[in-house]
Structure formats: C-alpha cells, structure tokens
C-alpha cells in the first residue's frame, strides 16, 4: 500500500479534491493517507465492498474506546442514541422503528408542499444579484424537514445554527472552540426537542415526531433520548446534504450549460443522480474493522479504521465511462453519495425528491439565471459545499 500526503484543510485541496482522488486511484484500491493516519479506499470496488461488509462498522470497538472528554458530554450523548453511530442489533432496532414512521408514502406526500414552497421562495427573489444558497438551496430542505417533523418553521434559523455547530464536529481541523460550540448546541437542541416531544405525547399531530412516538408505543420502544437523537440526525444530515447537493448542482449547470430535457419529467431523475455522482455533498465516511480481514491485499486488524472516499468512488474510471465529464444522459448507476449497506442514508429518498422538485421549478421560473460571481467551496472537509452562490436573472 502506497502512502499519500494531502492536508484536508489545504485551501487548494478543498476547492478541487478530485485531482488528489484521481492520483490515489492510480496507486491502487487502498492508499495510506498519512494526514489521517489510516488506510483510505478511493476506488469504487473497495468502497462498495467495505460499506457492505458486516465485519466493518461505525460503532467504536470496545477494545479501543476511550473516556469521553467532559466538555463534549452533551454532544456525545446525542451521538450515543443515534442510529448513525450504532451497529446491529441496536441499529436494526432503531432503523426499523424509524422506517415504520418515515415511510416512502409519507415522503411522497411532501411533494405538493415542496412545489408550493419552491414557488414562494422564487417569488421573493430580489431583482439585483443575490446569494441563491440562503434564498433557495438552504430554505427548501430546512423548511421541508421542519414541516415533516412538525417543528414550527419559524424555528428554522435556530435549528440551522444548532445544526451547523454540531456538524462542524465532523470536519477536518475542528478546534476546541468548535467542540464547545457543538456541545452547547447539542444541549440546547436536545432541551428544545425534549419539551417538544413531551407536548406531542399529550397533543398528537399528523407529523413525524408523533409517528415516531406512536411507533414507540406500539411495540418496540424508542426512548426519549432515541427520539431526540433521531430528530437531530434527520435535521442535521437531511438539510446539510441537500443544501450542498442543490448548490453544487446549480453551480455545475450554470458553469457547464444545461439542456431543458434534463429538467423534464423524463430526465430529472437522471440529472439528480449525475449531480450526486459528479459533485456529492459528503466526500468521506469512516469505518472500524471488527475482526481480522483482508481487503485488496491489506490485512486489517480489529480496531483499525479505514476512510471511504465516496466522491472518489463516484469518479472511478473502472466503473464509469469518462467519469470526469458531467453528463446527465449517462445511464444512472448506483453511486456512493448516500453511503451504502446497513447505514445507507434513510433520508436519501427525501433528498432526491427535494432536488427533483426544486431544480426544474428554479430553471423554469428563472431561465436566464446566471452566475454573478465565481463560486467558491467552503474551506471544510468532509462536507463539500459552497460558501455562497451569487446569481442574477
């Protein structure tokens, strides 16, 4: 296994990580990424295999678990009850109960409200150049998840603040100040949801929080802490990924040109899949080895960690023809943007629906939309999204 060196906080890298990925793929299925101190999978075959191998998982193995820093207690308490960080049988139980409430039928039922929301946001666009991220790309997913959960939409700015502070914990180069902010946000977010869940127990409504409570009462139980962890996960992961996917997708279409056929009913699903393949919102996930296992010539020991480069896998020439080219007419294949295996993102159908609704409406209502300034990506990693998207038209 060859060693590669690349700081994940290097500004040039975060603006274009794909050159580094391309080089690493040429070196083999696995490389040792020195800056992270672990092997990393850059090819689709390796990423695909590890995501689906039950001998790897998200939960920290007991033999390497360490005492949690006291200042992170509120944040780690949320993570401890999140199915994102759990493995079977706990993950199986949590996911089954969540999916009992978060059904494809409930997601599909959001389409009419999504359509109306997109039109109302566009109606409020200013005439002068403006930033499309806060005006549209952020509002679509955060208001949708608020409505789905049953949380007042006027809470959206506060929920975003809490979410941004917590998500910073997953970024390379986080500071002690970031950790303190995440802990405070986790405590405040949890306190708010605990009160809101208590209200829904005595005053049930037609919303996801109520359905999660009912799922708890019908058989297997979700504790209040698990309800809180699930709601925070759905908001944090649900809005963060879709904001970046929408922003990155609009940027790509405006930079490279777009064909109305891509946005028509017959083409929109392919367009969304190509956006997710070409420039996904999340570039890396990690897994722990739970037993001795060989992958592409490397022998992992129990407790070893491996980085899975989802964005690199999506541009693997062994799996795609001309992978560096944006082409929404290519046959849609399974990409790694939403992970895979047991931890495949539960919110993926909602994120896809939001993009399938929001993109055609935006370009139909604003056919002269143009970039008003060169877009730049945020200096952060593993999430990959823009700092702003100045447009006109």
Tab-separated table of C-alpha atoms in Angstrom:
chain	number	residue	atom	x	y	z
A	1	UNK	CA	0.000	0.000	0.000
A	2	UNK	CA	1.431	3.354	-1.022
A	3	UNK	CA	1.426	6.363	1.305
A	4	UNK	CA	-0.148	9.645	0.170
A	5	UNK	CA	0.121	13.043	1.835
A	6	UNK	CA	-2.544	15.707	1.467
A	7	UNK	CA	-3.750	18.066	4.172
A	8	UNK	CA	-7.582	18.054	4.215
A	9	UNK	CA	-7.504	21.682	5.324
A	10	UNK	CA	-5.358	22.889	2.406
A	11	UNK	CA	-7.425	25.590	0.624
A	12	UNK	CA	-6.361	24.364	-2.820
A	13	UNK	CA	-7.442	20.825	-1.942
A	14	UNK	CA	-10.927	21.751	-0.722
A	15	UNK	CA	-11.536	23.796	-3.875
A	16	UNK	CA	-10.699	20.782	-6.063
A	17	UNK	CA	-10.130	17.473	-4.245
A	18	UNK	CA	-10.737	15.457	-7.413
A	19	UNK	CA	-7.154	15.732	-8.706
A	20	UNK	CA	-5.897	14.138	-5.499
A	21	UNK	CA	-8.520	11.389	-5.769
A	22	UNK	CA	-7.504	10.690	-9.355
A	23	UNK	CA	-3.875	10.281	-8.350
A	24	UNK	CA	-4.766	7.990	-5.441
A	25	UNK	CA	-6.946	5.757	-7.603
A	26	UNK	CA	-3.968	5.235	-9.921
A	27	UNK	CA	-1.910	3.948	-6.962
A	28	UNK	CA	-4.227	1.093	-6.034
A	29	UNK	CA	-7.510	0.215	-4.347
A	30	UNK	CA	-6.194	1.343	-0.965
A	31	UNK	CA	-3.646	4.025	-0.032
A	32	UNK	CA	-2.365	5.022	3.390
A	33	UNK	CA	-3.492	8.637	3.893
A	34	UNK	CA	-0.804	9.911	6.218
A	35	UNK	CA	-2.653	13.041	7.307
A	36	UNK	CA	-5.496	10.895	8.678
A	37	UNK	CA	-3.245	8.077	9.851
A	38	UNK	CA	-5.312	5.338	8.249
A	39	UNK	CA	-5.817	3.416	5.014
A	40	UNK	CA	-8.233	5.032	2.581
A	41	UNK	CA	-10.307	3.484	-0.206
A	42	UNK	CA	-10.505	5.592	-3.368
A	43	UNK	CA	-11.823	3.060	-5.895
A	44	UNK	CA	-15.487	2.171	-6.190
A	45	UNK	CA	-14.928	-1.570	-5.784
A	46	UNK	CA	-13.142	-1.085	-2.453
A	47	UNK	CA	-15.623	1.496	-1.141
A	48	UNK	CA	-18.570	-0.637	-2.229
A	49	UNK	CA	-17.124	-3.775	-0.627
A	50	UNK	CA	-16.323	-2.194	2.749
A	51	UNK	CA	-19.664	-0.363	3.010
A	52	UNK	CA	-21.460	-3.693	2.648
A	53	UNK	CA	-19.141	-5.857	4.729
A	54	UNK	CA	-20.604	-6.514	8.195
A	55	UNK	CA	-17.072	-7.002	9.521
A	56	UNK	CA	-16.688	-3.205	9.304
A	57	UNK	CA	-18.904	-0.714	11.124
A	58	UNK	CA	-19.413	2.752	12.527
A	59	UNK	CA	-19.521	1.928	16.223
A	60	UNK	CA	-16.210	2.317	18.077
A	61	UNK	CA	-14.961	-1.159	19.098
A	62	UNK	CA	-14.898	-1.582	22.905
A	63	UNK	CA	-11.211	-2.523	22.879
A	64	UNK	CA	-10.196	0.930	21.599
A	65	UNK	CA	-12.897	3.066	23.238
A	66	UNK	CA	-11.519	5.862	25.426
A	67	UNK	CA	-13.017	8.035	28.118
A	68	UNK	CA	-15.036	10.892	26.663
A	69	UNK	CA	-13.846	14.462	27.305
A	70	UNK	CA	-16.182	16.047	29.846
A	71	UNK	CA	-16.729	19.169	27.740
A	72	UNK	CA	-18.223	17.017	24.925
A	73	UNK	CA	-20.731	15.173	27.115
A	74	UNK	CA	-23.904	16.746	25.610
A	75	UNK	CA	-22.742	16.156	22.037
A	76	UNK	CA	-21.650	12.570	22.698
A	77	UNK	CA	-24.946	11.868	24.495
A	78	UNK	CA	-26.786	12.670	21.253
A	79	UNK	CA	-24.402	10.523	19.219
A	80	UNK	CA	-24.816	7.644	21.671
A	81	UNK	CA	-28.511	7.427	20.771
A	82	UNK	CA	-28.111	7.979	17.015
A	83	UNK	CA	-28.511	5.062	14.637
A	84	UNK	CA	-25.731	6.601	12.505
A	85	UNK	CA	-23.209	5.509	15.143
A	86	UNK	CA	-24.858	2.178	16.029
A	87	UNK	CA	-24.395	-1.376	14.772
A	88	UNK	CA	-26.716	-4.390	14.971
A	89	UNK	CA	-28.671	-5.345	16.927
A	90	UNK	CA	-29.148	-1.771	18.201
A	91	UNK	CA	-29.001	-0.270	14.707
A	92	UNK	CA	-31.509	-2.811	13.366
A	93	UNK	CA	-33.991	-1.946	16.092
A	94	UNK	CA	-33.609	1.836	15.708
A	95	UNK	CA	-33.786	1.797	11.924
A	96	UNK	CA	-36.839	-0.478	11.903
A	97	UNK	CA	-38.735	1.852	14.230
A	98	UNK	CA	-37.698	4.992	12.342
A	99	UNK	CA	-38.634	3.483	8.966
A	100	UNK	CA	-42.008	2.492	10.411
A	101	UNK	CA	-42.711	6.210	10.763
A	102	UNK	CA	-40.564	7.675	7.966
A	103	UNK	CA	-42.185	5.802	5.087
A	104	UNK	CA	-41.871	6.371	1.342
A	105	UNK	CA	-45.559	7.249	1.330
A	106	UNK	CA	-45.006	9.999	3.891
A	107	UNK	CA	-42.054	11.323	1.899
A	108	UNK	CA	-44.029	11.344	-1.357
A	109	UNK	CA	-46.809	13.247	0.400
A	110	UNK	CA	-44.414	16.201	0.767
A	111	UNK	CA	-44.347	16.865	-2.998
A	112	UNK	CA	-47.268	19.307	-3.181
A	113	UNK	CA	-45.983	21.374	-0.253
A	114	UNK	CA	-42.464	21.259	-1.709
A	115	UNK	CA	-43.731	22.601	-5.020
A	116	UNK	CA	-45.591	25.467	-3.347
A	117	UNK	CA	-42.571	26.253	-1.171
A	118	UNK	CA	-40.222	26.487	-4.174
A	119	UNK	CA	-42.565	28.874	-5.972
A	120	UNK	CA	-42.985	31.071	-2.896
A	121	UNK	CA	-39.214	31.300	-2.403
A	122	UNK	CA	-38.684	32.254	-6.051
A	123	UNK	CA	-41.442	34.869	-5.788
A	124	UNK	CA	-39.319	36.543	-3.107
A	125	UNK	CA	-36.083	36.627	-5.141
A	126	UNK	CA	-34.682	40.190	-5.406
A	127	UNK	CA	-34.118	41.822	-8.782
A	128	UNK	CA	-30.433	42.527	-8.142
A	129	UNK	CA	-27.716	39.852	-7.842
A	130	UNK	CA	-28.250	37.718	-4.743
A	131	UNK	CA	-26.979	34.618	-2.971
A	132	UNK	CA	-29.041	31.615	-4.021
A	133	UNK	CA	-27.837	29.451	-1.111
A	134	UNK	CA	-29.721	31.208	1.721
A	135	UNK	CA	-32.528	32.352	-0.599
A	136	UNK	CA	-33.359	28.909	-2.012
A	137	UNK	CA	-30.955	25.978	-1.542
A	138	UNK	CA	-30.980	26.203	2.262
A	139	UNK	CA	-34.649	27.056	2.653
A	140	UNK	CA	-36.039	24.153	0.630
A	141	UNK	CA	-34.629	21.333	2.802
A	142	UNK	CA	-34.755	23.019	6.206
A	143	UNK	CA	-38.374	24.162	5.890
A	144	UNK	CA	-39.331	20.760	4.477
A	145	UNK	CA	-37.782	18.868	7.390
A	146	UNK	CA	-39.373	21.298	9.864
A	147	UNK	CA	-42.777	20.639	8.328
A	148	UNK	CA	-42.175	16.914	8.244
A	149	UNK	CA	-41.133	16.774	11.890
A	150	UNK	CA	-43.892	19.148	12.922
A	151	UNK	CA	-41.492	21.772	14.261
A	152	UNK	CA	-42.565	25.427	13.739
A	153	UNK	CA	-40.958	26.803	10.569
A	154	UNK	CA	-40.069	29.993	12.411
A	155	UNK	CA	-37.619	27.841	14.372
A	156	UNK	CA	-35.653	27.159	11.173
A	157	UNK	CA	-32.900	29.779	11.733
A	158	UNK	CA	-32.262	28.496	15.257
A	159	UNK	CA	-32.276	24.882	14.108
A	160	UNK	CA	-29.761	25.787	11.396
A	161	UNK	CA	-27.465	27.427	13.951
A	162	UNK	CA	-27.559	24.342	16.165
A	163	UNK	CA	-27.068	22.055	13.195
A	164	UNK	CA	-24.077	23.956	11.791
A	165	UNK	CA	-22.382	23.933	15.195
A	166	UNK	CA	-22.881	20.171	15.592
A	167	UNK	CA	-21.895	19.257	12.031
A	168	UNK	CA	-18.598	21.138	12.497
A	169	UNK	CA	-17.544	18.233	14.716
A	170	UNK	CA	-17.228	16.015	11.640
A	171	UNK	CA	-14.969	18.425	9.764
A	172	UNK	CA	-11.196	18.226	9.496
A	173	UNK	CA	-9.344	20.802	11.562
A	174	UNK	CA	-12.019	21.337	14.202
A	175	UNK	CA	-10.864	23.430	17.176
A	176	UNK	CA	-11.582	23.351	20.909
A	177	UNK	CA	-13.911	26.302	20.345
A	178	UNK	CA	-15.782	24.238	17.740
A	179	UNK	CA	-16.135	21.433	20.283
A	180	UNK	CA	-17.527	23.764	22.931
A	181	UNK	CA	-19.985	25.249	20.425
A	182	UNK	CA	-21.102	21.772	19.364
A	183	UNK	CA	-21.666	20.701	22.963
A	184	UNK	CA	-23.711	23.826	23.708
A	185	UNK	CA	-25.752	23.372	20.535
A	186	UNK	CA	-26.372	19.696	21.310
A	187	UNK	CA	-27.615	20.547	24.802
A	188	UNK	CA	-29.885	23.364	23.610
A	189	UNK	CA	-31.197	21.284	20.687
A	190	UNK	CA	-31.891	18.324	23.000
A	191	UNK	CA	-33.661	20.501	25.567
A	192	UNK	CA	-35.891	22.001	22.873
A	193	UNK	CA	-36.782	18.607	21.425
A	194	UNK	CA	-37.415	17.055	24.852
A	195	UNK	CA	-40.014	19.736	25.530
A	196	UNK	CA	-41.496	19.418	22.062
A	197	UNK	CA	-41.749	15.633	22.282
A	198	UNK	CA	-43.490	15.957	25.644
A	199	UNK	CA	-46.068	18.266	24.018
A	200	UNK	CA	-46.643	15.803	21.189
A	201	UNK	CA	-47.233	12.960	23.641
A	202	UNK	CA	-50.180	14.858	25.103
A	203	UNK	CA	-51.226	16.572	21.863
A	204	UNK	CA	-50.503	14.238	18.901
A	205	UNK	CA	-50.481	15.719	15.402
A	206	UNK	CA	-50.028	14.492	11.841
A	207	UNK	CA	-46.237	14.801	11.847
A	208	UNK	CA	-43.130	12.643	12.023
A	209	UNK	CA	-42.460	13.256	15.717
A	210	UNK	CA	-45.937	11.965	16.561
A	211	UNK	CA	-45.476	8.944	14.299
A	212	UNK	CA	-42.150	8.160	15.966
A	213	UNK	CA	-43.862	8.368	19.358
A	214	UNK	CA	-46.643	6.068	18.164
A	215	UNK	CA	-44.094	3.615	16.817
A	216	UNK	CA	-42.581	3.637	20.291
A	217	UNK	CA	-45.912	2.883	21.916
A	218	UNK	CA	-46.989	0.128	19.525
A	219	UNK	CA	-44.310	-2.412	20.370
A	220	UNK	CA	-40.569	-1.978	20.490
A	221	UNK	CA	-39.801	1.227	22.273
A	222	UNK	CA	-37.903	4.329	21.303
A	223	UNK	CA	-36.743	6.130	24.413
A	224	UNK	CA	-36.986	9.898	24.617
A	225	UNK	CA	-33.208	10.067	24.134
A	226	UNK	CA	-33.532	7.948	20.976
A	227	UNK	CA	-36.345	10.155	19.691
A	228	UNK	CA	-34.158	13.199	20.253
A	229	UNK	CA	-31.162	11.566	18.566
A	230	UNK	CA	-33.284	10.554	15.582
A	231	UNK	CA	-34.798	14.019	15.115
A	232	UNK	CA	-31.382	15.682	15.329
A	233	UNK	CA	-29.926	13.192	12.843
A	234	UNK	CA	-32.780	13.751	10.381
A	235	UNK	CA	-32.385	17.517	10.552
A	236	UNK	CA	-28.577	17.675	10.552
A	237	UNK	CA	-27.988	15.084	7.847
A	238	UNK	CA	-31.179	15.890	5.960
A	239	UNK	CA	-30.603	19.565	5.428
A	240	UNK	CA	-26.797	19.641	5.288
A	241	UNK	CA	-26.512	17.156	2.440
A	242	UNK	CA	-29.383	18.573	0.384
A	243	UNK	CA	-28.223	22.181	0.705
A	244	UNK	CA	-24.821	21.239	-0.691
A	245	UNK	CA	-26.251	18.911	-3.345
A	246	UNK	CA	-28.603	21.623	-4.615
A	247	UNK	CA	-25.915	24.315	-4.511
A	248	UNK	CA	-23.281	22.151	-6.188
A	249	UNK	CA	-25.803	21.039	-8.812
A	250	UNK	CA	-26.949	24.557	-9.720
A	251	UNK	CA	-23.314	25.697	-9.863
A	252	UNK	CA	-22.439	22.878	-12.267
A	253	UNK	CA	-25.432	23.560	-14.518
A	254	UNK	CA	-24.681	27.288	-14.666
A	255	UNK	CA	-20.983	26.739	-15.352
A	256	UNK	CA	-21.315	23.986	-17.946
A	257	UNK	CA	-24.666	24.808	-19.503
A	258	UNK	CA	-27.900	22.874	-19.249
A	259	UNK	CA	-30.401	21.207	-21.515
A	260	UNK	CA	-34.146	21.650	-20.805
A	261	UNK	CA	-34.558	17.930	-21.496
A	262	UNK	CA	-32.522	17.170	-18.367
A	263	UNK	CA	-35.099	19.016	-16.255
A	264	UNK	CA	-38.151	17.465	-17.929
A	265	UNK	CA	-40.023	14.657	-16.134
A	266	UNK	CA	-38.280	12.043	-18.279
A	267	UNK	CA	-34.806	13.363	-17.460
A	268	UNK	CA	-34.903	14.775	-13.942
A	269	UNK	CA	-34.122	11.546	-12.081
A	270	UNK	CA	-31.008	11.011	-14.212
A	271	UNK	CA	-29.958	14.631	-13.705
A	272	UNK	CA	-30.198	14.318	-9.932
A	273	UNK	CA	-28.185	11.082	-9.934
A	274	UNK	CA	-25.487	12.674	-12.101
A	275	UNK	CA	-25.266	15.700	-9.783
A	276	UNK	CA	-24.870	13.355	-6.817
A	277	UNK	CA	-22.245	11.328	-8.665
A	278	UNK	CA	-20.292	14.236	-10.091
A	279	UNK	CA	-20.016	16.560	-7.082
A	280	UNK	CA	-21.583	14.973	-3.975
A	281	UNK	CA	-22.142	16.839	-0.702
A	282	UNK	CA	-20.271	14.355	1.511
A	283	UNK	CA	-16.854	13.103	0.479
A	284	UNK	CA	-15.713	10.754	3.234
A	285	UNK	CA	-17.050	8.308	5.811
A	286	UNK	CA	-15.010	6.078	8.113
A	287	UNK	CA	-15.442	2.505	9.347
A	288	UNK	CA	-13.798	0.333	12.012
A	289	UNK	CA	-12.684	-3.254	11.433
A	290	UNK	CA	-14.329	-5.642	13.899
A	291	UNK	CA	-12.133	-8.650	13.110
A	292	UNK	CA	-9.052	-9.539	11.115
A	293	UNK	CA	-9.930	-9.106	7.456
A	294	UNK	CA	-8.022	-8.714	4.196
A	295	UNK	CA	-9.166	-6.111	1.654
A	296	UNK	CA	-7.275	-5.620	-1.611
A	297	UNK	CA	-4.075	-7.011	-0.190
A	298	UNK	CA	-4.178	-5.151	3.134
A	299	UNK	CA	-4.782	-7.057	6.362
A	300	UNK	CA	-6.941	-5.046	8.765
A	301	UNK	CA	-6.750	-5.835	12.470
A	302	UNK	CA	-9.660	-5.418	14.907
A	303	UNK	CA	-9.983	-1.732	15.786
A	304	UNK	CA	-8.268	-0.452	12.628
A	305	UNK	CA	-10.013	2.446	10.945
A	306	UNK	CA	-10.470	2.982	7.215
A	307	UNK	CA	-11.584	6.058	5.271
A	308	UNK	CA	-14.069	5.556	2.445
A	309	UNK	CA	-13.799	8.264	-0.203
A	310	UNK	CA	-17.345	8.384	-1.591
A	311	UNK	CA	-16.624	11.195	-4.045
A	312	UNK	CA	-13.532	9.423	-5.385
A	313	UNK	CA	-15.517	6.212	-5.877
A	314	UNK	CA	-18.108	8.148	-7.874
A	315	UNK	CA	-15.473	9.160	-10.431
A	316	UNK	CA	-13.730	5.819	-10.747
A	317	UNK	CA	-12.965	5.144	-14.447
A	318	UNK	CA	-13.263	1.431	-13.709
A	319	UNK	CA	-16.962	1.994	-13.034
A	320	UNK	CA	-17.908	4.935	-15.295
A	321	UNK	CA	-17.069	5.997	-18.835
A	322	UNK	CA	-15.447	9.456	-18.880
A	323	UNK	CA	-16.114	9.936	-15.164
A	324	UNK	CA	-14.675	13.470	-15.062
A	325	UNK	CA	-17.343	14.645	-17.510
A	326	UNK	CA	-20.722	15.866	-16.286
A	327	UNK	CA	-23.260	14.024	-18.405
A	328	UNK	CA	-26.879	13.684	-17.210
A	329	UNK	CA	-27.665	11.473	-20.213
A	330	UNK	CA	-25.367	8.684	-19.000
A	331	UNK	CA	-27.156	5.585	-17.668
A	332	UNK	CA	-27.836	6.153	-13.974
A	333	UNK	CA	-25.963	3.672	-11.789
A	334	UNK	CA	-25.809	3.292	-8.049
A	335	UNK	CA	-23.413	5.910	-6.714
A	336	UNK	CA	-21.896	6.247	-3.266
A	337	UNK	CA	-23.229	9.726	-2.427
A	338	UNK	CA	-25.587	8.399	0.272
A	339	UNK	CA	-23.291	5.640	1.523
A	340	UNK	CA	-24.349	2.011	1.334
A	341	UNK	CA	-25.058	-1.149	3.250
A	342	UNK	CA	-26.706	-1.003	6.671
A	343	UNK	CA	-26.033	2.717	7.015
A	344	UNK	CA	-27.443	3.794	3.658
A	345	UNK	CA	-28.953	7.220	4.354
A	346	UNK	CA	-32.597	6.941	5.488
A	347	UNK	CA	-33.201	10.449	4.154
A	348	UNK	CA	-31.966	9.696	0.619
A	349	UNK	CA	-35.493	9.413	-0.877
A	350	UNK	CA	-36.455	12.783	0.629
A	351	UNK	CA	-33.238	14.442	-0.592
A	352	UNK	CA	-33.816	13.096	-4.102
A	353	UNK	CA	-37.424	14.287	-4.085
A	354	UNK	CA	-36.379	17.768	-2.959
A	355	UNK	CA	-33.863	18.002	-5.803
A	356	UNK	CA	-36.280	16.559	-8.368
A	357	UNK	CA	-38.835	19.222	-7.429
A	358	UNK	CA	-36.596	22.226	-6.708
A	359	UNK	CA	-34.331	22.128	-9.779
A	360	UNK	CA	-36.984	22.069	-12.562
A	361	UNK	CA	-39.012	24.804	-10.855
A	362	UNK	CA	-35.936	27.001	-10.406
A	363	UNK	CA	-34.818	26.779	-14.038
A	364	UNK	CA	-38.362	27.017	-15.407
A	365	UNK	CA	-39.070	30.161	-13.390
A	366	UNK	CA	-35.574	31.617	-13.903
A	367	UNK	CA	-34.429	30.548	-17.394
A	368	UNK	CA	-31.949	33.448	-17.572
A	369	UNK	CA	-30.251	32.527	-14.300
A	370	UNK	CA	-26.521	33.261	-14.461
A	371	UNK	CA	-23.577	33.336	-12.108
A	372	UNK	CA	-22.845	36.835	-10.838
A	373	UNK	CA	-19.520	35.877	-9.215
A	374	UNK	CA	-17.153	32.934	-9.275
A	375	UNK	CA	-18.409	30.412	-6.696
A	376	UNK	CA	-16.036	29.003	-4.081
A	377	UNK	CA	-16.288	25.960	-1.869
A	378	UNK	CA	-16.165	26.293	1.888
A	379	UNK	CA	-12.752	25.619	3.410
A	380	UNK	CA	-14.011	22.474	5.086
A	381	UNK	CA	-13.851	18.721	4.688
A	382	UNK	CA	-15.596	16.083	4.671
A	383	UNK	CA	-18.689	18.040	3.672
A	384	UNK	CA	-18.208	19.684	0.304
A	385	UNK	CA	-20.369	22.712	-0.329
A	386	UNK	CA	-20.245	26.320	-1.429
A	387	UNK	CA	-19.777	29.397	0.738
A	388	UNK	CA	-22.253	31.219	-1.480
A	389	UNK	CA	-23.789	31.184	-4.951
A	390	UNK	CA	-24.179	34.717	-6.279
A	391	UNK	CA	-26.600	34.758	-9.221
A	392	UNK	CA	-28.662	37.125	-11.304
A	393	UNK	CA	-31.612	36.660	-13.624
